[in-house]
Amino acid sequence: MKEKIEQILGEVKAFNAESKDALEAFRITYLSKKGVIPALFADFKNVAPELRKEMGMKLNELKNAVQEKVEEQLQKFESQHGSEADFDMSMPANEMKGARHPLSIVRRDINEIFEHLGFTIADGPEVEDDFHVFSALNFPPDHPARDMQDTFFIHKAPDVLLRTHTSSIQVRVMEQGKLPIRIIAPGRVFRNEAISARAHCIFHQIEGLYIDENVSFADLKQTLYHFVQEFFGEGTKVRFRPSYFPFTETSAEMDISCNICGGKGCNICKHTGWVEILGCGMCDPNILISSGIDPEKYTGFAFGMGVERIAMLKYQINDLRLFFENDLRFLEQFELA
Ligand code: PHE
């Protein structure tokens, strides 16, 4: 029996588990009720009385060795967990769960169309000051858009507010003083409005600004026409209606033929066959001057569109609130990453 114990002891000491499962198998082989160690203890009663002391000590040594081995190897696996040794860069990623938000899809697709035309993406802060949101864009001091009813003020003096449109990014880009300018600026905007199916206090816009020599209204029309054909499909009609914005002259709003009823008239287009998707115009020379740009040499156009409005048309969604409620039944319907 002594030789047998010595032999097993040698095996136990040499054991090195390759995996947690192998370690568990080892533990079961030696320590479980029907394992090697209990069997040896059962044999112990057959040992001659003069050998019992020595055998007893040997047996306990073996049992301790097995327990220590199990502990030691277990620690090895636990300390490896999450460490570099466990991190296999070549492993395929877990299956992607979830879908892109419809607003992200629409913003990405719009960005792409303008990037193909050579526009680059610009950015600006959501927390702004009166100058960049209003004054620099020619909003008179008593313009209703500045009113507390429309604008979320963080504090009044010095004025810190949430931008009500992405046109503030026009100012930020012009300030940098590099010409020509050809940017689009997607961003979140804030207006103090009651939340309903058609209005929300948070929404998204994409601003466009193009300033160079000889930029004309024809360029504006052609750029936006191209965008509409790409985004809504060939054959979508556009029309421009005269409008007013303090920072553009001339100003227009652009409608597209309702892509839901094909222009025949439905609830979405209020039976007119047309839906408005953006405001636009030629940059007012005063705006250029106040940004240090010579209006004799440079002209430009700008436009601003609502991302929610365009997403509603694309996906035929009739309630704006769905975009912000994070209801999985709504979100799961959109394309996977
Ligand atoms: N900023 C305007 C709005 O929010 C839209 C606009 C942008 C109009 C650029 C003209 C040029 O209504």
mmCIF file of C-alpha atoms and ligand atoms in Angstrom:
data_model
loop_
_atom_site.group_PDB
_atom_site.id
_atom_site.type_symbol
_atom_site.label_atom_id
_atom_site.label_comp_id
_atom_site.label_asym_id
_atom_site.label_seq_id
_atom_site.Cartn_x
_atom_site.Cartn_y
_atom_site.Cartn_z
ATOM 1 C CA MET A 1 0.000 0.000 0.000
ATOM 2 C CA LYS A 2 2.850 2.340 0.761
ATOM 3 C CA GLU A 3 4.190 2.109 -2.785
ATOM 4 C CA LYS A 4 0.754 2.724 -4.172
ATOM 5 C CA ILE A 5 0.367 5.899 -2.082
ATOM 6 C CA GLU A 6 3.838 7.105 -3.111
ATOM 7 C CA GLN A 7 2.968 6.539 -6.742
ATOM 8 C CA ILE A 8 -0.334 8.407 -6.521
ATOM 9 C CA LEU A 9 1.369 11.235 -4.613
ATOM 10 C CA GLY A 10 3.831 11.571 -7.470
ATOM 11 C CA GLU A 11 1.002 11.747 -10.011
ATOM 12 C CA VAL A 12 -0.894 14.332 -7.968
ATOM 13 C CA LYS A 13 2.126 16.579 -7.560
ATOM 14 C CA ALA A 14 2.850 16.452 -11.279
ATOM 15 C CA PHE A 15 -0.728 17.246 -12.263
ATOM 16 C CA ASN A 16 -1.317 20.457 -14.176
ATOM 17 C CA ALA A 17 -4.884 21.132 -15.288
ATOM 18 C CA GLU A 18 -5.346 22.362 -18.840
ATOM 19 C CA SER A 19 -8.806 23.652 -18.170
ATOM 20 C CA LYS A 20 -11.313 24.131 -15.394
ATOM 21 C CA ASP A 21 -13.133 21.028 -16.605
ATOM 22 C CA ALA A 22 -9.944 18.955 -16.376
ATOM 23 C CA LEU A 23 -9.434 20.221 -12.830
ATOM 24 C CA GLU A 24 -12.964 19.246 -11.884
ATOM 25 C CA ALA A 25 -12.414 15.767 -13.353
ATOM 26 C CA PHE A 26 -9.230 15.496 -11.250
ATOM 27 C CA ARG A 27 -11.084 16.499 -8.112
ATOM 28 C CA ILE A 28 -13.807 13.934 -8.777
ATOM 29 C CA THR A 29 -11.256 11.147 -9.476
ATOM 30 C CA TYR A 30 -9.552 11.658 -6.128
ATOM 31 C CA LEU A 31 -11.926 13.262 -3.686
ATOM 32 C CA SER A 32 -15.489 12.258 -4.592
ATOM 33 C CA LYS A 33 -17.210 9.597 -2.467
ATOM 34 C CA LYS A 34 -16.207 6.826 -4.850
ATOM 35 C CA GLY A 35 -12.825 8.422 -5.594
ATOM 36 C CA VAL A 36 -9.292 7.202 -5.003
ATOM 37 C CA ILE A 37 -8.733 8.791 -1.570
ATOM 38 C CA PRO A 38 -11.940 7.522 0.129
ATOM 39 C CA ALA A 39 -11.149 4.066 -1.305
ATOM 40 C CA LEU A 40 -7.668 4.159 0.284
ATOM 41 C CA PHE A 41 -9.166 5.263 3.609
ATOM 42 C CA ALA A 42 -11.568 2.302 3.344
ATOM 43 C CA ASP A 43 -8.596 -0.033 2.820
ATOM 44 C CA PHE A 44 -6.904 1.406 5.907
ATOM 45 C CA LYS A 45 -8.730 -0.989 8.219
ATOM 46 C CA ASN A 46 -6.818 -3.877 6.578
ATOM 47 C CA VAL A 47 -3.423 -2.348 7.422
ATOM 48 C CA ALA A 48 -1.394 -4.216 10.063
ATOM 49 C CA PRO A 49 -1.513 -2.370 13.430
ATOM 50 C CA GLU A 50 2.260 -1.691 13.545
ATOM 51 C CA LEU A 51 2.124 0.045 10.162
ATOM 52 C CA ARG A 52 -0.980 2.081 10.874
ATOM 53 C CA LYS A 53 0.749 5.149 12.227
ATOM 54 C CA GLU A 54 3.059 5.479 9.233
ATOM 55 C CA MET A 55 0.280 4.632 6.754
ATOM 56 C CA GLY A 56 -2.096 7.065 8.397
ATOM 57 C CA MET A 57 0.410 9.872 8.039
ATOM 58 C CA LYS A 58 1.085 8.959 4.391
ATOM 59 C CA LEU A 59 -2.610 8.850 3.587
ATOM 60 C CA ASN A 60 -3.218 12.256 5.162
ATOM 61 C CA GLU A 61 -0.248 13.641 3.278
ATOM 62 C CA LEU A 62 -1.791 12.433 0.022
ATOM 63 C CA LYS A 63 -5.224 13.809 0.864
ATOM 64 C CA ASN A 64 -3.724 17.218 1.718
ATOM 65 C CA ALA A 65 -1.661 17.163 -1.452
ATOM 66 C CA VAL A 66 -4.776 16.603 -3.563
ATOM 67 C CA GLN A 67 -6.697 19.377 -1.790
ATOM 68 C CA GLU A 68 -3.809 21.793 -2.110
ATOM 69 C CA LYS A 69 -3.474 20.948 -5.779
ATOM 70 C CA VAL A 70 -7.140 21.652 -6.415
ATOM 71 C CA GLU A 71 -6.952 24.998 -4.562
ATOM 72 C CA GLU A 72 -3.782 26.053 -6.303
ATOM 73 C CA GLN A 73 -5.044 25.201 -9.795
ATOM 74 C CA LEU A 74 -8.393 26.858 -9.141
ATOM 75 C CA GLN A 75 -6.607 30.052 -8.222
ATOM 76 C CA LYS A 76 -4.622 29.831 -11.406
ATOM 77 C CA PHE A 77 -7.834 29.848 -13.477
ATOM 78 C CA GLU A 78 -9.457 32.580 -11.442
ATOM 79 C CA SER A 79 -6.526 34.965 -11.693
ATOM 80 C CA GLN A 80 -6.400 34.347 -15.429
ATOM 81 C CA HIS A 81 -10.013 35.269 -15.854
ATOM 82 C CA GLY A 82 -10.284 38.571 -17.671
ATOM 83 C CA SER A 83 -6.565 38.991 -17.873
ATOM 84 C CA GLU A 84 -4.609 39.170 -21.078
ATOM 85 C CA ALA A 85 -3.952 35.439 -21.053
ATOM 86 C CA ASP A 86 -7.696 34.958 -21.417
ATOM 87 C CA PHE A 87 -8.138 37.580 -24.115
ATOM 88 C CA ASP A 88 -7.944 36.144 -27.575
ATOM 89 C CA MET A 89 -7.929 38.981 -30.103
ATOM 90 C CA SER A 90 -8.637 36.609 -32.962
ATOM 91 C CA MET A 91 -11.911 35.360 -31.449
ATOM 92 C CA PRO A 92 -14.957 36.267 -33.546
ATOM 93 C CA ALA A 93 -17.104 38.894 -31.815
ATOM 94 C CA ASN A 94 -20.325 37.894 -30.148
ATOM 95 C CA GLU A 95 -23.300 38.161 -32.399
ATOM 96 C CA MET A 96 -24.345 41.829 -32.606
ATOM 97 C CA LYS A 97 -27.554 42.518 -30.790
ATOM 98 C CA GLY A 98 -29.815 45.519 -31.312
ATOM 99 C CA ALA A 99 -30.511 47.826 -34.203
ATOM 100 C CA ARG A 100 -29.464 51.285 -35.246
ATOM 101 C CA HIS A 101 -31.749 54.089 -34.212
ATOM 102 C CA PRO A 102 -33.772 55.330 -37.203
ATOM 103 C CA LEU A 103 -32.453 58.862 -36.658
ATOM 104 C CA SER A 104 -28.886 57.556 -36.811
ATOM 105 C CA ILE A 105 -29.622 55.727 -40.048
ATOM 106 C CA VAL A 106 -31.159 58.806 -41.652
ATOM 107 C CA ARG A 107 -28.381 61.105 -40.440
ATOM 108 C CA ARG A 108 -25.748 58.691 -41.761
ATOM 109 C CA ASP A 109 -27.445 58.418 -45.172
ATOM 110 C CA ILE A 110 -27.843 62.200 -45.487
ATOM 111 C CA ASN A 111 -24.225 62.781 -44.462
ATOM 112 C CA GLU A 112 -23.054 60.297 -47.058
ATOM 113 C CA ILE A 113 -24.893 61.986 -49.908
ATOM 114 C CA PHE A 114 -23.337 65.355 -49.089
ATOM 115 C CA GLU A 115 -19.909 63.870 -48.453
ATOM 116 C CA HIS A 116 -19.981 62.544 -52.008
ATOM 117 C CA LEU A 117 -20.488 66.135 -53.156
ATOM 118 C CA GLY A 118 -17.375 67.200 -51.260
ATOM 119 C CA PHE A 119 -18.994 68.487 -48.060
ATOM 120 C CA THR A 120 -17.178 67.758 -44.820
ATOM 121 C CA ILE A 121 -18.756 67.345 -41.395
ATOM 122 C CA ALA A 122 -18.566 70.241 -38.920
ATOM 123 C CA ASP A 123 -19.565 70.339 -35.292
ATOM 124 C CA GLY A 124 -20.382 72.878 -32.606
ATOM 125 C CA PRO A 125 -21.554 73.012 -28.993
ATOM 126 C CA GLU A 126 -25.129 72.331 -27.909
ATOM 127 C CA VAL A 127 -24.745 74.807 -25.050
ATOM 128 C CA GLU A 128 -24.242 78.110 -26.816
ATOM 129 C CA ASP A 129 -24.409 81.851 -26.306
ATOM 130 C CA ASP A 130 -26.781 84.428 -27.758
ATOM 131 C CA PHE A 131 -24.150 85.685 -30.194
ATOM 132 C CA HIS A 132 -23.705 82.403 -32.099
ATOM 133 C CA VAL A 133 -27.377 81.392 -32.085
ATOM 134 C CA PHE A 134 -28.976 84.791 -32.734
ATOM 135 C CA SER A 135 -26.956 88.019 -32.926
ATOM 136 C CA ALA A 136 -24.374 86.904 -35.459
ATOM 137 C CA LEU A 137 -27.228 85.562 -37.597
ATOM 138 C CA ASN A 138 -28.982 88.904 -37.758
ATOM 139 C CA PHE A 139 -31.847 88.117 -35.371
ATOM 140 C CA PRO A 140 -33.104 91.476 -34.125
ATOM 141 C CA PRO A 141 -33.030 91.905 -30.329
ATOM 142 C CA ASP A 142 -36.798 91.537 -30.055
ATOM 143 C CA HIS A 143 -37.114 88.540 -32.372
ATOM 144 C CA PRO A 144 -39.631 86.047 -30.964
ATOM 145 C CA ALA A 145 -37.202 83.129 -31.342
ATOM 146 C CA ARG A 146 -35.134 84.637 -28.539
ATOM 147 C CA ASP A 147 -38.125 84.635 -26.276
ATOM 148 C CA MET A 148 -38.118 82.515 -23.152
ATOM 149 C CA GLN A 149 -41.033 80.660 -24.669
ATOM 150 C CA ASP A 150 -38.843 79.278 -27.412
ATOM 151 C CA THR A 151 -35.355 79.173 -26.019
ATOM 152 C CA PHE A 152 -34.091 77.203 -23.062
ATOM 153 C CA PHE A 153 -31.841 79.572 -21.150
ATOM 154 C CA ILE A 154 -29.300 78.140 -18.763
ATOM 155 C CA HIS A 155 -28.748 81.642 -17.469
ATOM 156 C CA LYS A 156 -29.530 85.038 -18.858
ATOM 157 C CA ALA A 157 -26.491 87.097 -17.927
ATOM 158 C CA PRO A 158 -24.019 86.210 -19.190
ATOM 159 C CA ASP A 159 -26.282 84.488 -21.660
ATOM 160 C CA VAL A 160 -25.907 80.740 -21.849
ATOM 161 C CA LEU A 161 -28.573 78.835 -23.720
ATOM 162 C CA LEU A 162 -29.307 75.637 -25.607
ATOM 163 C CA ARG A 163 -29.026 76.176 -29.348
ATOM 164 C CA THR A 164 -32.394 76.352 -31.066
ATOM 165 C CA HIS A 165 -30.958 75.536 -34.489
ATOM 166 C CA THR A 166 -27.734 74.218 -36.010
ATOM 167 C CA SER A 167 -27.222 77.543 -37.812
ATOM 168 C CA SER A 168 -24.961 78.486 -34.882
ATOM 169 C CA ILE A 169 -22.436 76.102 -36.434
ATOM 170 C CA GLN A 170 -22.416 78.285 -39.590
ATOM 171 C CA VAL A 171 -21.105 81.107 -37.428
ATOM 172 C CA ARG A 172 -18.516 78.880 -35.733
ATOM 173 C CA VAL A 173 -17.202 77.691 -39.100
ATOM 174 C CA MET A 174 -17.092 81.181 -40.653
ATOM 175 C CA GLU A 175 -15.209 82.430 -37.588
ATOM 176 C CA GLN A 176 -12.384 80.051 -38.385
ATOM 177 C CA GLY A 177 -11.742 82.223 -41.427
ATOM 178 C CA LYS A 178 -10.844 79.478 -43.898
ATOM 179 C CA LEU A 179 -12.348 79.706 -47.363
ATOM 180 C CA PRO A 180 -13.946 78.187 -49.329
ATOM 181 C CA ILE A 181 -16.411 76.555 -46.910
ATOM 182 C CA ARG A 182 -18.353 73.452 -47.800
ATOM 183 C CA ILE A 183 -19.719 71.791 -44.669
ATOM 184 C CA ILE A 184 -22.698 69.997 -43.279
ATOM 185 C CA ALA A 185 -23.334 70.008 -39.553
ATOM 186 C CA PRO A 186 -25.665 67.467 -38.002
ATOM 187 C CA GLY A 187 -26.722 68.174 -34.438
ATOM 188 C CA ARG A 188 -29.290 68.158 -31.685
ATOM 189 C CA VAL A 189 -31.326 71.296 -31.081
ATOM 190 C CA PHE A 190 -33.665 72.406 -28.319
ATOM 191 C CA ARG A 191 -36.859 74.449 -28.275
ATOM 192 C CA ASN A 192 -39.198 75.073 -25.434
ATOM 193 C CA GLU A 193 -42.272 73.537 -27.043
ATOM 194 C CA ALA A 194 -45.057 71.356 -25.734
ATOM 195 C CA ILE A 195 -44.426 67.729 -26.679
ATOM 196 C CA SER A 196 -46.918 66.283 -29.141
ATOM 197 C CA ALA A 197 -47.013 63.931 -32.129
ATOM 198 C CA ARG A 198 -45.696 66.788 -34.300
ATOM 199 C CA ALA A 199 -43.371 68.709 -31.989
ATOM 200 C CA HIS A 200 -40.740 67.933 -29.402
ATOM 201 C CA CYS A 201 -38.451 70.014 -27.237
ATOM 202 C CA ILE A 202 -35.438 68.090 -28.544
ATOM 203 C CA PHE A 203 -34.917 67.288 -32.191
ATOM 204 C CA HIS A 204 -32.176 67.069 -34.793
ATOM 205 C CA GLN A 205 -31.165 69.222 -37.720
ATOM 206 C CA ILE A 206 -28.567 69.023 -40.446
ATOM 207 C CA GLU A 207 -27.148 72.364 -41.486
ATOM 208 C CA GLY A 208 -25.373 72.958 -44.759
ATOM 209 C CA LEU A 209 -23.137 75.868 -45.715
ATOM 210 C CA TYR A 210 -21.324 76.466 -48.977
ATOM 211 C CA ILE A 211 -19.311 79.644 -49.501
ATOM 212 C CA ASP A 212 -17.044 80.186 -52.477
ATOM 213 C CA GLU A 213 -16.624 82.487 -55.446
ATOM 214 C CA ASN A 214 -19.599 82.456 -57.824
ATOM 215 C CA VAL A 215 -21.966 80.334 -55.743
ATOM 216 C CA SER A 216 -25.470 81.001 -57.029
ATOM 217 C CA PHE A 217 -29.065 80.161 -56.248
ATOM 218 C CA ALA A 218 -28.907 77.659 -59.122
ATOM 219 C CA ASP A 219 -26.169 75.811 -57.213
ATOM 220 C CA LEU A 220 -28.377 75.735 -54.138
ATOM 221 C CA LYS A 221 -31.299 74.330 -56.105
ATOM 222 C CA GLN A 222 -29.207 71.754 -57.895
ATOM 223 C CA THR A 223 -27.493 70.561 -54.692
ATOM 224 C CA LEU A 224 -30.785 70.092 -52.872
ATOM 225 C CA TYR A 225 -32.440 68.534 -55.922
ATOM 226 C CA HIS A 226 -29.610 66.017 -56.126
ATOM 227 C CA PHE A 227 -29.968 65.245 -52.429
ATOM 228 C CA VAL A 228 -33.689 64.575 -52.786
ATOM 229 C CA GLN A 229 -33.215 62.265 -55.780
ATOM 230 C CA GLU A 230 -30.570 60.293 -53.903
ATOM 231 C CA PHE A 231 -32.419 60.078 -50.628
ATOM 232 C CA PHE A 232 -36.074 59.736 -51.630
ATOM 233 C CA GLY A 233 -35.571 58.184 -55.045
ATOM 234 C CA GLU A 234 -35.487 59.396 -58.617
ATOM 235 C CA GLY A 235 -38.621 61.109 -59.768
ATOM 236 C CA THR A 236 -39.273 62.830 -56.431
ATOM 237 C CA LYS A 237 -40.322 66.363 -57.297
ATOM 238 C CA VAL A 238 -39.169 69.482 -55.457
ATOM 239 C CA ARG A 239 -40.586 72.971 -55.237
ATOM 240 C CA PHE A 240 -39.219 76.118 -53.624
ATOM 241 C CA ARG A 241 -41.475 78.600 -51.870
ATOM 242 C CA PRO A 242 -40.302 82.107 -50.929
ATOM 243 C CA SER A 243 -39.703 82.409 -47.191
ATOM 244 C CA TYR A 244 -37.852 84.498 -44.645
ATOM 245 C CA PHE A 245 -34.865 83.830 -42.410
ATOM 246 C CA PRO A 246 -32.878 86.697 -40.856
ATOM 247 C CA PHE A 247 -29.565 85.324 -42.113
ATOM 248 C CA THR A 248 -30.427 84.455 -45.716
ATOM 249 C CA GLU A 249 -31.481 86.680 -48.600
ATOM 250 C CA THR A 250 -33.197 85.385 -50.681
ATOM 251 C CA SER A 251 -34.784 82.731 -48.516
ATOM 252 C CA ALA A 252 -36.909 79.735 -49.413
ATOM 253 C CA GLU A 253 -38.523 76.644 -48.049
ATOM 254 C CA MET A 254 -38.320 73.462 -50.042
ATOM 255 C CA ASP A 255 -41.124 70.927 -50.375
ATOM 256 C CA ILE A 256 -40.906 67.482 -51.918
ATOM 257 C CA SER A 257 -43.730 65.587 -53.554
ATOM 258 C CA CYS A 258 -45.265 63.434 -50.817
ATOM 259 C CA ASN A 259 -43.476 60.097 -51.016
ATOM 260 C CA ILE A 260 -46.271 58.377 -49.114
ATOM 261 C CA CYS A 261 -49.138 59.005 -51.529
ATOM 262 C CA GLY A 262 -46.950 59.833 -54.537
ATOM 263 C CA GLY A 263 -48.408 63.352 -54.630
ATOM 264 C CA LYS A 264 -52.049 62.286 -54.834
ATOM 265 C CA GLY A 265 -52.879 63.633 -51.370
ATOM 266 C CA CYS A 266 -52.977 61.890 -47.977
ATOM 267 C CA ASN A 267 -53.036 62.649 -44.242
ATOM 268 C CA ILE A 268 -49.276 63.147 -44.041
ATOM 269 C CA CYS A 269 -49.232 65.846 -46.736
ATOM 270 C CA LYS A 270 -52.592 67.200 -45.557
ATOM 271 C CA HIS A 271 -53.987 66.351 -49.011
ATOM 272 C CA THR A 272 -51.723 68.845 -50.759
ATOM 273 C CA GLY A 273 -49.344 66.296 -52.314
ATOM 274 C CA TRP A 274 -46.344 68.254 -50.933
ATOM 275 C CA VAL A 275 -44.353 68.143 -47.687
ATOM 276 C CA GLU A 276 -41.891 70.731 -46.455
ATOM 277 C CA ILE A 277 -38.472 69.336 -45.532
ATOM 278 C CA LEU A 278 -36.108 72.285 -45.182
ATOM 279 C CA GLY A 279 -35.354 75.969 -45.064
ATOM 280 C CA CYS A 280 -32.624 77.491 -47.186
ATOM 281 C CA GLY A 281 -31.315 80.603 -48.880
ATOM 282 C CA MET A 282 -28.364 82.634 -50.077
ATOM 283 C CA CYS A 283 -26.128 83.844 -47.231
ATOM 284 C CA ASP A 284 -27.054 87.423 -46.374
ATOM 285 C CA PRO A 285 -24.077 89.691 -47.281
ATOM 286 C CA ASN A 286 -24.291 91.223 -43.774
ATOM 287 C CA ILE A 287 -23.593 87.849 -42.225
ATOM 288 C CA LEU A 288 -20.555 87.423 -44.437
ATOM 289 C CA ILE A 289 -19.273 90.896 -43.565
ATOM 290 C CA SER A 290 -19.614 90.346 -39.833
ATOM 291 C CA SER A 291 -17.569 87.161 -40.214
ATOM 292 C CA GLY A 292 -14.862 89.019 -42.118
ATOM 293 C CA ILE A 293 -15.764 87.553 -45.518
ATOM 294 C CA ASP A 294 -15.809 89.900 -48.514
ATOM 295 C CA PRO A 295 -19.312 89.646 -50.081
ATOM 296 C CA GLU A 296 -18.026 91.241 -53.301
ATOM 297 C CA LYS A 297 -15.807 88.245 -53.821
ATOM 298 C CA TYR A 298 -17.681 85.455 -52.091
ATOM 299 C CA THR A 299 -21.268 84.296 -52.134
ATOM 300 C CA GLY A 300 -22.809 81.287 -50.482
ATOM 301 C CA PHE A 301 -25.887 79.300 -49.651
ATOM 302 C CA ALA A 302 -27.131 77.610 -46.515
ATOM 303 C CA PHE A 303 -29.840 75.139 -45.683
ATOM 304 C CA GLY A 304 -31.186 73.436 -42.594
ATOM 305 C CA MET A 305 -33.334 70.334 -42.499
ATOM 306 C CA GLY A 306 -35.124 68.458 -39.754
ATOM 307 C CA VAL A 307 -33.891 64.896 -39.359
ATOM 308 C CA GLU A 308 -37.061 63.683 -37.616
ATOM 309 C CA ARG A 309 -39.266 65.029 -40.378
ATOM 310 C CA ILE A 310 -37.226 63.214 -43.005
ATOM 311 C CA ALA A 311 -37.150 59.986 -40.981
ATOM 312 C CA MET A 312 -40.940 60.184 -40.550
ATOM 313 C CA LEU A 313 -41.350 60.405 -44.313
ATOM 314 C CA LYS A 314 -38.863 57.656 -45.020
ATOM 315 C CA TYR A 315 -40.365 55.186 -42.548
ATOM 316 C CA GLN A 316 -43.943 56.480 -42.563
ATOM 317 C CA ILE A 317 -43.903 57.221 -38.844
ATOM 318 C CA ASN A 318 -46.709 59.485 -37.709
ATOM 319 C CA ASP A 319 -45.691 60.270 -34.122
ATOM 320 C CA LEU A 320 -42.459 62.118 -33.370
ATOM 321 C CA ARG A 321 -42.431 60.914 -29.759
ATOM 322 C CA LEU A 322 -41.588 57.373 -30.876
ATOM 323 C CA PHE A 323 -38.038 58.511 -31.634
ATOM 324 C CA PHE A 324 -37.388 59.394 -28.010
ATOM 325 C CA GLU A 325 -39.250 56.761 -26.039
ATOM 326 C CA ASN A 326 -36.789 53.884 -26.524
ATOM 327 C CA ASP A 327 -39.583 51.375 -26.907
ATOM 328 C CA LEU A 328 -37.907 48.167 -28.086
ATOM 329 C CA ARG A 329 -40.933 47.144 -30.152
ATOM 330 C CA PHE A 330 -40.357 50.290 -32.230
ATOM 331 C CA LEU A 331 -36.547 50.208 -32.322
ATOM 332 C CA GLU A 332 -36.232 46.542 -33.245
ATOM 333 C CA GLN A 333 -37.823 47.177 -36.621
ATOM 334 C CA PHE A 334 -34.785 49.021 -37.958
ATOM 335 C CA GLU A 335 -31.678 47.751 -39.668
ATOM 336 C CA LEU A 336 -28.973 45.975 -37.689
ATOM 337 C CA ALA A 337 -25.624 47.661 -37.225
HETATM 338 N N1 PHE B 1 -32.098 77.513 -38.975
HETATM 339 C C1 PHE B 1 -33.345 77.523 -39.699
HETATM 340 C C2 PHE B 1 -34.430 76.918 -38.819
HETATM 341 O O1 PHE B 1 -34.121 76.264 -37.847
HETATM 342 C C3 PHE B 1 -33.255 76.747 -40.986
HETATM 343 C C4 PHE B 1 -32.329 77.349 -41.985
HETATM 344 C C5 PHE B 1 -30.998 76.973 -42.047
HETATM 345 C C6 PHE B 1 -32.795 78.270 -42.930
HETATM 346 C C7 PHE B 1 -30.148 77.524 -42.980
HETATM 347 C C8 PHE B 1 -31.960 78.803 -43.877
HETATM 348 C C9 PHE B 1 -30.638 78.437 -43.909
HETATM 349 O O2 PHE B 1 -35.599 77.087 -39.068
#
